[in-house]
Amino acid sequence: MLRIEGLTAGYGRLEVLHDVSLAVPLGIPTVVMGANAAGKTTLCRTITGLIPARGGVVGFDGEDITRLGCAERVRRGVALVPEGRQVFGEMTVRENLRLGAYIHGEPRPADYETVFGLFPILQERENQRAGLMSGGEQQMLALARALMSRPRMLLLDEPSQGLAPKAVEQVGLAVNAIARTGVAILLVEQNLALAQMIARHAVVLENGRCVAEGPADQIMSSSAIQDSYLGRRGN
Ligand SMILES: Nc1ncnc2c1ncn2[C@@H]1O[C@H](COP(=O)(O)OP(=O)(O)OP(=O)(O)O)[C@@H](O)[C@H]1O
Ligand SMILES: [Mg+2]
């Protein structure tokens, strides 16, 4: 579904991603783990076209999308749930959802039905200002907003950030439900509990390079990886 080869990207004179390659098949939810500043968000931005690739290829569904704009990538089915959620706090839940469908003009009633089926709380709060909801509810809204674009692949940038364990578990259940509807999942996470709930395949990013890759349970149970790459030492 997604195939990245030799990807290089950065900001100004700073090169952050160096020759990153990974593949996310449909039906094998994949996690990219890595400590702070490893380049996880930069990877999400490069896949979605928010920043340009300096080298390498982003392939989606067998096509080279490396040079396409963000909107065209969304149109093809790549959706991002951004770091920090970035819901529009002054707008209602429904208005946030409507924006998620901008690529299609106006949402269809079926789009709302789909996300309200997955997240009944959003229907209850439909007309409430998004900023008044809890962090967990706002994360659900960020997920639902991404679904409004009718994605075939969802990128999730640290959806556990700032959430209590109970809310993290709800995010995990929701992502697994989305995966069962046939949406490919690329999760970026430092939270082991969430990664274990969702992912079957794992990639470890260290200083912008892939340093380990394999079945999620093997990668996550390796103590060397827990210590070195997830910044657990001293935490
Ligand atoms: N807009 C930017 N301009 C310049 N440098 C940036 C920018 N965004 C990130 N960086 C730098 O790129 C490197 C990788 O950052 P990135 O946000 O991709 O890491 P991350 O793995 O997502 O970290 P975190 O776990 O803290 O979210 C860092 O050194 C960071 O300071
Ligand atoms: Mg980040």
Short mmCIF file of C-alpha atoms and ligand atoms in Angstrom, two decimals:
data_model
loop_
_atom_site.label_atom_id
_atom_site.label_comp_id
_atom_site.label_asym_id
_atom_site.label_seq_id
_atom_site.Cartn_x
_atom_site.Cartn_y
_atom_site.Cartn_z
CA MET A 1 0.00 0.00 0.00
CA LEU A 2 2.73 2.47 1.07
CA ARG A 3 6.34 1.98 0.02
CA ILE A 4 9.06 4.43 0.95
CA GLU A 5 12.50 4.06 -0.55
CA GLY A 6 15.65 5.98 0.32
CA LEU A 7 13.73 8.96 1.67
CA THR A 8 15.73 12.03 2.64
CA ALA A 9 14.17 15.20 4.07
CA GLY A 10 14.88 18.06 6.41
CA TYR A 11 14.59 21.76 7.15
CA GLY A 12 16.99 24.35 5.76
CA ARG A 13 20.52 23.06 6.29
CA LEU A 14 19.35 20.36 8.71
CA GLU A 15 18.88 16.93 7.18
CA VAL A 16 16.57 14.93 9.45
CA LEU A 17 15.68 11.78 7.49
CA HIS A 18 18.56 9.88 5.93
CA ASP A 19 17.79 7.16 3.43
CA VAL A 20 14.63 5.87 5.13
CA SER A 21 12.95 2.85 3.57
CA LEU A 22 9.85 1.07 4.82
CA ALA A 23 6.71 -0.58 3.54
CA VAL A 24 3.20 -0.69 4.99
CA PRO A 25 1.06 -3.40 3.43
CA LEU A 26 -2.73 -3.24 3.74
CA GLY A 27 -3.78 -5.45 6.65
CA ILE A 28 -0.49 -5.17 8.53
CA PRO A 29 -0.72 -2.16 10.82
CA THR A 30 2.78 -0.81 11.23
CA VAL A 31 4.36 1.30 13.96
CA VAL A 32 7.37 3.60 13.64
CA MET A 33 8.95 3.94 17.05
CA GLY A 34 11.70 6.33 18.02
CA ALA A 35 12.78 8.71 20.74
CA ASN A 36 12.09 12.44 20.72
CA ALA A 37 13.62 14.18 17.68
CA ALA A 38 14.22 10.88 15.88
CA GLY A 39 12.35 12.29 12.87
CA LYS A 40 8.93 10.66 13.27
CA THR A 41 6.90 13.79 12.62
CA THR A 42 9.20 14.74 9.76
CA LEU A 43 8.50 11.33 8.24
CA CYS A 44 4.72 11.94 8.50
CA ARG A 45 5.13 15.39 6.93
CA THR A 46 7.17 14.02 4.05
CA ILE A 47 4.70 11.20 3.34
CA THR A 48 1.78 13.63 3.29
CA GLY A 49 3.59 16.30 1.27
CA LEU A 50 3.72 18.98 3.97
CA ILE A 51 7.46 19.17 3.36
CA PRO A 52 9.25 18.06 0.18
CA ALA A 53 11.35 14.93 -0.10
CA ARG A 54 14.96 15.80 -0.96
CA GLY A 55 15.62 12.35 -2.27
CA GLY A 56 13.98 8.97 -2.54
CA VAL A 57 10.48 7.85 -3.42
CA VAL A 58 7.11 7.76 -1.71
CA GLY A 59 5.00 5.16 -3.46
CA PHE A 60 1.32 4.69 -2.73
CA ASP A 61 -0.74 1.96 -4.29
CA GLY A 62 1.98 1.32 -6.86
CA GLU A 63 2.22 4.95 -7.95
CA ASP A 64 4.96 7.49 -7.30
CA ILE A 65 3.38 10.31 -5.26
CA THR A 66 6.67 11.92 -4.18
CA ARG A 67 6.07 15.17 -6.06
CA LEU A 68 2.33 15.50 -5.58
CA GLY A 69 0.81 18.26 -3.43
CA CYS A 70 -0.88 17.56 -0.10
CA ALA A 71 -4.41 17.85 -1.45
CA GLU A 72 -3.74 15.40 -4.25
CA ARG A 73 -2.34 12.89 -1.77
CA VAL A 74 -5.45 13.25 0.39
CA ARG A 75 -7.55 12.74 -2.74
CA ARG A 76 -5.69 9.51 -3.42
CA GLY A 77 -6.44 8.28 0.08
CA VAL A 78 -3.61 9.31 2.40
CA ALA A 79 -4.87 11.02 5.57
CA LEU A 80 -2.90 12.35 8.55
CA VAL A 81 -4.00 12.59 12.16
CA PRO A 82 -1.45 15.23 13.13
CA GLU A 83 0.73 15.46 16.20
CA GLY A 84 -1.03 17.43 18.91
CA ARG A 85 -4.45 16.68 17.33
CA GLN A 86 -4.89 20.23 15.99
CA VAL A 87 -8.65 20.31 16.22
CA PHE A 88 -10.22 23.74 15.71
CA GLY A 89 -11.23 24.55 19.27
CA GLU A 90 -13.55 27.45 18.47
CA MET A 91 -15.50 25.41 15.94
CA THR A 92 -18.11 22.79 16.74
CA VAL A 93 -17.48 19.07 16.45
CA ARG A 94 -19.60 18.96 13.30
CA GLU A 95 -17.73 21.88 11.71
CA ASN A 96 -14.42 20.14 12.39
CA LEU A 97 -15.74 17.00 10.71
CA ARG A 98 -17.01 18.98 7.74
CA LEU A 99 -13.54 20.43 7.21
CA GLY A 100 -12.12 16.92 7.10
CA ALA A 101 -14.17 16.29 3.97
CA TYR A 102 -13.04 19.45 2.14
CA ILE A 103 -11.44 17.42 -0.59
CA HIS A 104 -14.90 16.14 -1.59
CA GLY A 105 -16.61 19.53 -1.42
CA GLU A 106 -19.37 18.76 1.06
CA PRO A 107 -19.57 15.61 3.20
CA ARG A 108 -22.19 13.00 2.45
CA PRO A 109 -24.63 12.01 5.19
CA ALA A 110 -22.98 8.57 5.05
CA ASP A 111 -19.64 10.14 6.05
CA TYR A 112 -21.15 11.46 9.28
CA GLU A 113 -22.91 8.13 9.86
CA THR A 114 -19.61 6.26 9.55
CA VAL A 115 -17.75 8.38 12.09
CA PHE A 116 -20.70 8.65 14.47
CA GLY A 117 -20.97 4.85 14.33
CA LEU A 118 -17.35 4.57 15.42
CA PHE A 119 -17.48 7.45 17.88
CA PRO A 120 -20.98 7.89 19.38
CA ILE A 121 -19.60 10.54 21.74
CA LEU A 122 -19.04 12.84 18.76
CA GLN A 123 -22.69 12.63 17.80
CA GLU A 124 -23.68 13.50 21.36
CA ARG A 125 -21.35 16.51 21.22
CA GLU A 126 -22.04 17.41 17.60
CA ASN A 127 -22.86 21.05 18.30
CA GLN A 128 -20.40 21.60 21.11
CA ARG A 129 -17.23 23.61 20.66
CA ALA A 130 -14.39 21.16 20.10
CA GLY A 131 -12.10 23.02 22.52
CA LEU A 132 -14.41 22.17 25.41
CA MET A 133 -13.91 18.43 25.03
CA SER A 134 -11.39 16.32 26.95
CA GLY A 135 -8.06 15.39 25.39
CA GLY A 136 -9.29 11.87 24.67
CA GLU A 137 -12.45 13.17 23.01
CA GLN A 138 -10.43 15.63 20.94
CA GLN A 139 -8.21 12.75 19.78
CA MET A 140 -11.34 10.86 18.70
CA LEU A 141 -12.40 13.98 16.80
CA ALA A 142 -8.99 14.23 15.12
CA LEU A 143 -9.33 10.59 14.03
CA ALA A 144 -12.89 11.11 12.84
CA ARG A 145 -11.94 14.27 10.95
CA ALA A 146 -9.25 12.34 9.08
CA LEU A 147 -11.80 9.63 8.23
CA MET A 148 -14.09 12.22 6.65
CA SER A 149 -11.67 12.38 3.70
CA ARG A 150 -12.49 8.66 3.05
CA PRO A 151 -8.86 7.56 3.38
CA ARG A 152 -7.39 4.25 2.33
CA MET A 153 -4.47 4.82 4.61
CA LEU A 154 -4.27 6.60 7.95
CA LEU A 155 -1.07 8.07 9.39
CA LEU A 156 -1.26 8.71 13.11
CA ASP A 157 1.39 10.92 14.69
CA GLU A 158 1.62 10.09 18.42
CA PRO A 159 -2.10 9.90 19.15
CA SER A 160 -1.35 8.92 22.78
CA GLN A 161 0.32 12.26 23.52
CA GLY A 162 -0.96 13.79 26.73
CA LEU A 163 -3.66 11.18 27.26
CA ALA A 164 -4.42 9.10 30.37
CA PRO A 165 -4.02 5.31 29.98
CA LYS A 166 -7.78 4.79 29.73
CA ALA A 167 -8.04 7.28 26.86
CA VAL A 168 -5.02 5.71 25.16
CA GLU A 169 -6.81 2.37 25.26
CA GLN A 170 -9.90 3.94 23.67
CA VAL A 171 -7.73 5.32 20.88
CA GLY A 172 -6.28 1.83 20.35
CA LEU A 173 -9.72 0.23 20.14
CA ALA A 174 -10.87 2.90 17.69
CA VAL A 175 -7.82 2.50 15.44
CA ASN A 176 -8.27 -1.27 15.40
CA ALA A 177 -11.91 -0.82 14.42
CA ILE A 178 -10.82 1.49 11.59
CA ALA A 179 -8.21 -1.05 10.46
CA ARG A 180 -10.92 -3.73 10.28
CA THR A 181 -12.82 -1.59 7.76
CA GLY A 182 -9.90 -2.03 5.35
CA VAL A 183 -7.88 1.12 6.02
CA ALA A 184 -4.09 0.70 6.14
CA ILE A 185 -2.48 2.01 9.34
CA LEU A 186 0.89 3.67 9.91
CA LEU A 187 1.24 4.61 13.56
CA VAL A 188 4.05 6.77 14.91
CA GLU A 189 4.39 6.23 18.65
CA GLN A 190 6.60 6.18 21.69
CA ASN A 191 3.84 4.66 23.81
CA LEU A 192 4.53 0.92 23.93
CA ALA A 193 1.07 -0.02 25.20
CA LEU A 194 -0.62 1.63 22.23
CA ALA A 195 1.92 0.28 19.74
CA GLN A 196 1.36 -3.23 21.09
CA MET A 197 -2.40 -2.88 20.79
CA ILE A 198 -2.31 -1.82 17.16
CA ALA A 199 0.81 -2.86 15.30
CA ARG A 200 1.89 -6.15 13.77
CA HIS A 201 5.04 -4.80 12.21
CA ALA A 202 7.50 -2.34 13.76
CA VAL A 203 10.24 -0.06 12.50
CA VAL A 204 12.65 1.74 14.81
CA LEU A 205 13.88 5.17 13.78
CA GLU A 206 17.01 6.57 15.39
CA ASN A 207 18.46 9.94 14.38
CA GLY A 208 16.56 9.79 11.12
CA ARG A 209 17.64 6.28 10.14
CA CYS A 210 15.82 2.95 10.32
CA VAL A 211 17.90 0.85 12.70
CA ALA A 212 15.61 -2.13 13.28
CA GLU A 213 12.55 -3.66 11.69
CA GLY A 214 10.53 -6.80 12.24
CA PRO A 215 7.43 -8.36 13.78
CA ALA A 216 6.04 -5.91 16.36
CA ASP A 217 6.13 -8.33 19.30
CA GLN A 218 9.78 -9.18 18.69
CA ILE A 219 10.90 -5.59 18.27
CA MET A 220 8.97 -4.34 21.27
CA SER A 221 10.12 -7.08 23.62
CA SER A 222 13.78 -6.43 22.87
CA SER A 223 15.16 -4.74 25.97
CA ALA A 224 17.94 -3.08 23.99
CA ILE A 225 15.32 -1.34 21.93
CA GLN A 226 13.25 -0.36 24.91
CA ASP A 227 16.29 1.17 26.57
CA SER A 228 18.03 2.83 23.66
CA TYR A 229 15.35 3.88 21.27
CA LEU A 230 12.34 4.60 23.39
CA GLY A 231 14.21 6.79 25.82
CA ARG A 232 13.10 4.74 28.80
CA ARG A 233 16.39 4.98 30.59
CA GLY A 234 16.01 7.31 33.52
CA ASN A 235 12.31 7.88 32.87
N1 LIG B 1 9.90 23.06 11.28
C1 LIG B 1 11.13 22.71 11.64
N2 LIG B 1 12.19 23.51 11.35
C2 LIG B 1 13.45 23.15 11.72
N3 LIG B 1 13.76 22.01 12.36
C3 LIG B 1 12.75 21.19 12.68
C4 LIG B 1 11.39 21.49 12.35
N4 LIG B 1 10.61 20.48 12.79
C5 LIG B 1 11.43 19.59 13.38
N5 LIG B 1 12.73 20.00 13.31
C6 LIG B 1 13.89 19.26 13.80
O1 LIG B 1 13.93 18.01 13.15
C7 LIG B 1 14.34 16.97 14.05
C8 LIG B 1 13.29 15.86 14.06
O2 LIG B 1 12.07 16.40 14.55
P1 LIG B 1 10.72 15.59 14.50
O3 LIG B 1 9.65 16.54 14.95
O4 LIG B 1 10.55 14.95 13.19
O5 LIG B 1 10.98 14.47 15.60
P2 LIG B 1 9.97 13.47 16.32
O6 LIG B 1 10.58 12.13 16.24
O7 LIG B 1 8.61 13.66 15.79
O8 LIG B 1 10.05 13.98 17.84
P3 LIG B 1 8.91 13.99 18.98
O9 LIG B 1 8.89 12.62 19.57
O10 LIG B 1 9.43 15.01 19.99
O11 LIG B 1 7.62 14.41 18.37
C9 LIG B 1 14.54 17.64 15.39
O12 LIG B 1 15.91 17.88 15.57
C10 LIG B 1 13.78 18.95 15.28
O13 LIG B 1 14.35 19.95 16.07
MG MG B 2 6.84 14.21 16.62
#
